[in-house]
Coordinates of C-alpha atoms in Angstrom, one line a residue:
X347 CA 261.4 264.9 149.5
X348 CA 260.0 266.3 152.9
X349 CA 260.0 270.4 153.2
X350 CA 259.3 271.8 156.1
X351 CA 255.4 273.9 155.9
X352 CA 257.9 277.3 156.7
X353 CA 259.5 277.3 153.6
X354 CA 259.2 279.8 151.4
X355 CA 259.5 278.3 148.3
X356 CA 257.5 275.5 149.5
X357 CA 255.0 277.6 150.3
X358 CA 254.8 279.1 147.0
X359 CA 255.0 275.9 145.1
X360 CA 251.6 274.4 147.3
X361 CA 250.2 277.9 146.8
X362 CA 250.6 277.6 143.2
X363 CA 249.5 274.4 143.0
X364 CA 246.1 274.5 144.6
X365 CA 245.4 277.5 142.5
X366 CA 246.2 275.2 139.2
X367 CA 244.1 272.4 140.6
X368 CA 241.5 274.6 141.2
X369 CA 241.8 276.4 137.5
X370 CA 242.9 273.4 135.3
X371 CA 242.1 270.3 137.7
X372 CA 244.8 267.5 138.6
X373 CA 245.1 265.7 135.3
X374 CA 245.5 269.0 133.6
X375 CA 247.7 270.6 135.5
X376 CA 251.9 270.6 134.3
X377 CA 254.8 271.3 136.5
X378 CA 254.8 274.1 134.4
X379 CA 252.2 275.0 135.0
X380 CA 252.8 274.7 139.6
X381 CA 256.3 276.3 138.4
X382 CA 255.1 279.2 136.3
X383 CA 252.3 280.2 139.2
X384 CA 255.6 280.4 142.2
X385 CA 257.4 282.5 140.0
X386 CA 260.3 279.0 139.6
X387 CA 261.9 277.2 137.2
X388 CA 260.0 273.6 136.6
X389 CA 263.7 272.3 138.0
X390 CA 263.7 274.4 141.1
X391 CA 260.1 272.9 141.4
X392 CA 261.6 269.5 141.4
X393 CA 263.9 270.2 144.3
X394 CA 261.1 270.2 146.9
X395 CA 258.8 267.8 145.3
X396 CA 259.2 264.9 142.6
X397 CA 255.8 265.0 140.9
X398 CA 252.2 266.2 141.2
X399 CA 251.4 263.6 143.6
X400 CA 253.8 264.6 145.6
X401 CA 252.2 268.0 146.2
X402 CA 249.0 266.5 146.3
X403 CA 250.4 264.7 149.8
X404 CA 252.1 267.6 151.3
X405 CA 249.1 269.9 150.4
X406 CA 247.1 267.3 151.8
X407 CA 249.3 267.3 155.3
X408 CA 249.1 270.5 155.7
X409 CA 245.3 271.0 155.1
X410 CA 244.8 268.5 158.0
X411 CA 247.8 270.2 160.5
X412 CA 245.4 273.6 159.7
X413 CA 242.3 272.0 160.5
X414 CA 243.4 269.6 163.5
X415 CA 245.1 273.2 165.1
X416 CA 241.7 275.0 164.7
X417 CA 239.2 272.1 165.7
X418 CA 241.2 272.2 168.5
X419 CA 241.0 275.7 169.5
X420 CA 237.1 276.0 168.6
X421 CA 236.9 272.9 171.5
X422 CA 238.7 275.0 174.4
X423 CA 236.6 277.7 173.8
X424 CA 233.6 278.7 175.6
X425 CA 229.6 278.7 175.3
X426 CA 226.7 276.2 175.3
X427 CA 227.5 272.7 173.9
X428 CA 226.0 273.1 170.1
X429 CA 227.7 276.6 170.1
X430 CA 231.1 274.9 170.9
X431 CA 230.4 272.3 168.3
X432 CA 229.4 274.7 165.8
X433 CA 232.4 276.7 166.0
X434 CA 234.3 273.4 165.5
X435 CA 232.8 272.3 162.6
X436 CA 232.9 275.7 161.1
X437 CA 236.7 275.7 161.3
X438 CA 237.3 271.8 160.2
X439 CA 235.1 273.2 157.2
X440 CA 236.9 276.5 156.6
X441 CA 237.6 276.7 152.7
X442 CA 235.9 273.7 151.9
X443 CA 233.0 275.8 150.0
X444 CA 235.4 277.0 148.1
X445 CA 237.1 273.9 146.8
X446 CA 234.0 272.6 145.8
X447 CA 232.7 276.0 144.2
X448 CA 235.7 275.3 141.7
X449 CA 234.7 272.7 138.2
X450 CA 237.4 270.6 139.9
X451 CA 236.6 270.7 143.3
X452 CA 235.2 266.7 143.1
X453 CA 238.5 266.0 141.6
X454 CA 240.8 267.5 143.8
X455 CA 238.8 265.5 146.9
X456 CA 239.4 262.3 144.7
X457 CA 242.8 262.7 144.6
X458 CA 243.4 263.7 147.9
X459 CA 241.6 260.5 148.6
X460 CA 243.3 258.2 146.1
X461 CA 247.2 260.0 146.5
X462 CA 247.3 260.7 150.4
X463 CA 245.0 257.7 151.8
X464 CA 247.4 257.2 154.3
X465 CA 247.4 260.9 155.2
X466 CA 243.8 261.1 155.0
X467 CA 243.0 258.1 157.4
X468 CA 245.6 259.8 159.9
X469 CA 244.3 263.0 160.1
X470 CA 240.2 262.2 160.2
X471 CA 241.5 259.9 163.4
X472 CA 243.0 263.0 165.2
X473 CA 240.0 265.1 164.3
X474 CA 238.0 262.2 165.9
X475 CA 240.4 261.8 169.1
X476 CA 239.8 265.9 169.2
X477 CA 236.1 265.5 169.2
X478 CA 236.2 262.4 171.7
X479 CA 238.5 264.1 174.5
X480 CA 236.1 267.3 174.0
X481 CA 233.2 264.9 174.6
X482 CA 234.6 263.0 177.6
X483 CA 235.2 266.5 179.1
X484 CA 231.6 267.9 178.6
X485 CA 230.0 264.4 179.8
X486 CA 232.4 264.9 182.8
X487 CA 230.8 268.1 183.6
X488 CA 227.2 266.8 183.0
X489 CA 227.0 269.0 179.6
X490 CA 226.2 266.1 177.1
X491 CA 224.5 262.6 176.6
X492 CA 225.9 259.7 174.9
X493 CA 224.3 256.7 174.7
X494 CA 227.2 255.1 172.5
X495 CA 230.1 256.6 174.3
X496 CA 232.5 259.7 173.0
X497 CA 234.8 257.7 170.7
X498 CA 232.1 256.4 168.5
X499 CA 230.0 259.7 168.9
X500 CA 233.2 261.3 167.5
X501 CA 233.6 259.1 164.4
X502 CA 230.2 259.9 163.8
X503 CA 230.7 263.4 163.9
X504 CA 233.8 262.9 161.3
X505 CA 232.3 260.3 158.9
X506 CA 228.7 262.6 158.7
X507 CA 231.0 265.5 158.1
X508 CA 233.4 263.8 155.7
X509 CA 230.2 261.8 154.0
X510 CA 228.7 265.5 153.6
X511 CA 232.0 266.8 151.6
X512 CA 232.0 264.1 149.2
X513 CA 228.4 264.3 148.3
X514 CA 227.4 267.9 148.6
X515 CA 226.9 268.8 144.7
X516 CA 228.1 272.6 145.4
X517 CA 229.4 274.8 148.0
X518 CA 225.7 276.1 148.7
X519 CA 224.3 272.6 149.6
X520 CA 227.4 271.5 151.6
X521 CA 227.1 275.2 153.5
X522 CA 223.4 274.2 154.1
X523 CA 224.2 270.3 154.8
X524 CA 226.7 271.3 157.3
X525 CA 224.8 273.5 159.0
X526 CA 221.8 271.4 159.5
X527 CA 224.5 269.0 160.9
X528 CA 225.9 271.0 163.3
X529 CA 222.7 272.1 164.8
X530 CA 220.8 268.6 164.6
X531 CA 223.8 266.6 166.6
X532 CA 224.4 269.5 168.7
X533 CA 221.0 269.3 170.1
X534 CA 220.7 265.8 170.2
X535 CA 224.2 265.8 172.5
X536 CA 222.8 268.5 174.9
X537 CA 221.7 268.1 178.2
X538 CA 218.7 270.3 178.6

């Protein structure tokens, strides 16, 4: 069943959720479990969603509609080019250090992957098409170099960032990773 992301219950139940995943990881996790956390019965659970996949895909969803709404305010806003991209990639990474501080942090990003492919492939496209437009703009106004053009610039970007999540071993070396990242591209990109 769809919910809309203003429901309260909804809310709760994704809320709740996360917070089991994080604690128990997916395979470990009950309904009872997502139920007992938003203060519902496991049927009043089963209203909004029909199983733990489920709420993987909607938590999924709405951790993209977050991060595609702040990538692209961090891109309207001003500064030099690696300052712009810096603040972008700090808020398409918001949170992420602490999913993978959690024991299940590795698992959670599996199932994400595995459950919500589809959602997945959709929303590291519009982060891309973000980071492309943003590009055309600043080579536009003389700001940037791109040998390889801003679509494929941008889906580097993505996959380097995406490639960093799945293989940082903790938060601490995906902080550092990303960092490194974010300053290396956004000096290779400016015009100086």
């Amino acid at each position: 069943m769809a919910e809309k992301l203003d429901d309260t219950r909804a809310k709760a139940i994704l809320t709740s959720a996360f917070q089991a995943f994080s604690a128990y990881g997916f395979r470990k996790t009950s309904m009872d479990d997502i139920a007992r956390g938003a203060g519902m019965s496991r049927p009043a659970v089963y209203l909004h969603y029909k199983n733990k996949e489920a709420i993987v895909r909607s938590l999924t969803q709405a951790h993209y509609a977050e991060k595609i709404a702040a990538v692209a305010q961090a891109l309207q806003g001003d500064g030099t080019v690696s300052e712009i991209l810096a603040q972008a990639i700090d808020a398409q990474i918001a949170g992420m250090s602490a999913i993978l501080a959690s024991p299940h942090g590795l698992e959670m990003l599996d199932t994400s992957k595995s459950t919500a492919a589809d959602i997945v492939a959709e929303g590291e496209a519009a982060l891309a098409d973000l980071y492309a437009e943003w590009l055309k703009r600043e080579l536009a106004a003389g700001r940037v170099r791109l040998p390889d053009g801003p679509a494929e610039t941008a889906r580097t970007i993505t996959a380097a960032l995406k490639g960093i999540k799945m293989t940082a071993s903790n938060a601490e070396e995906f902080e550092q990773r990303i960092a490194q990242l974010a300053a290396l591209i956004g000096a290779g990109l400016e015009v100086r």
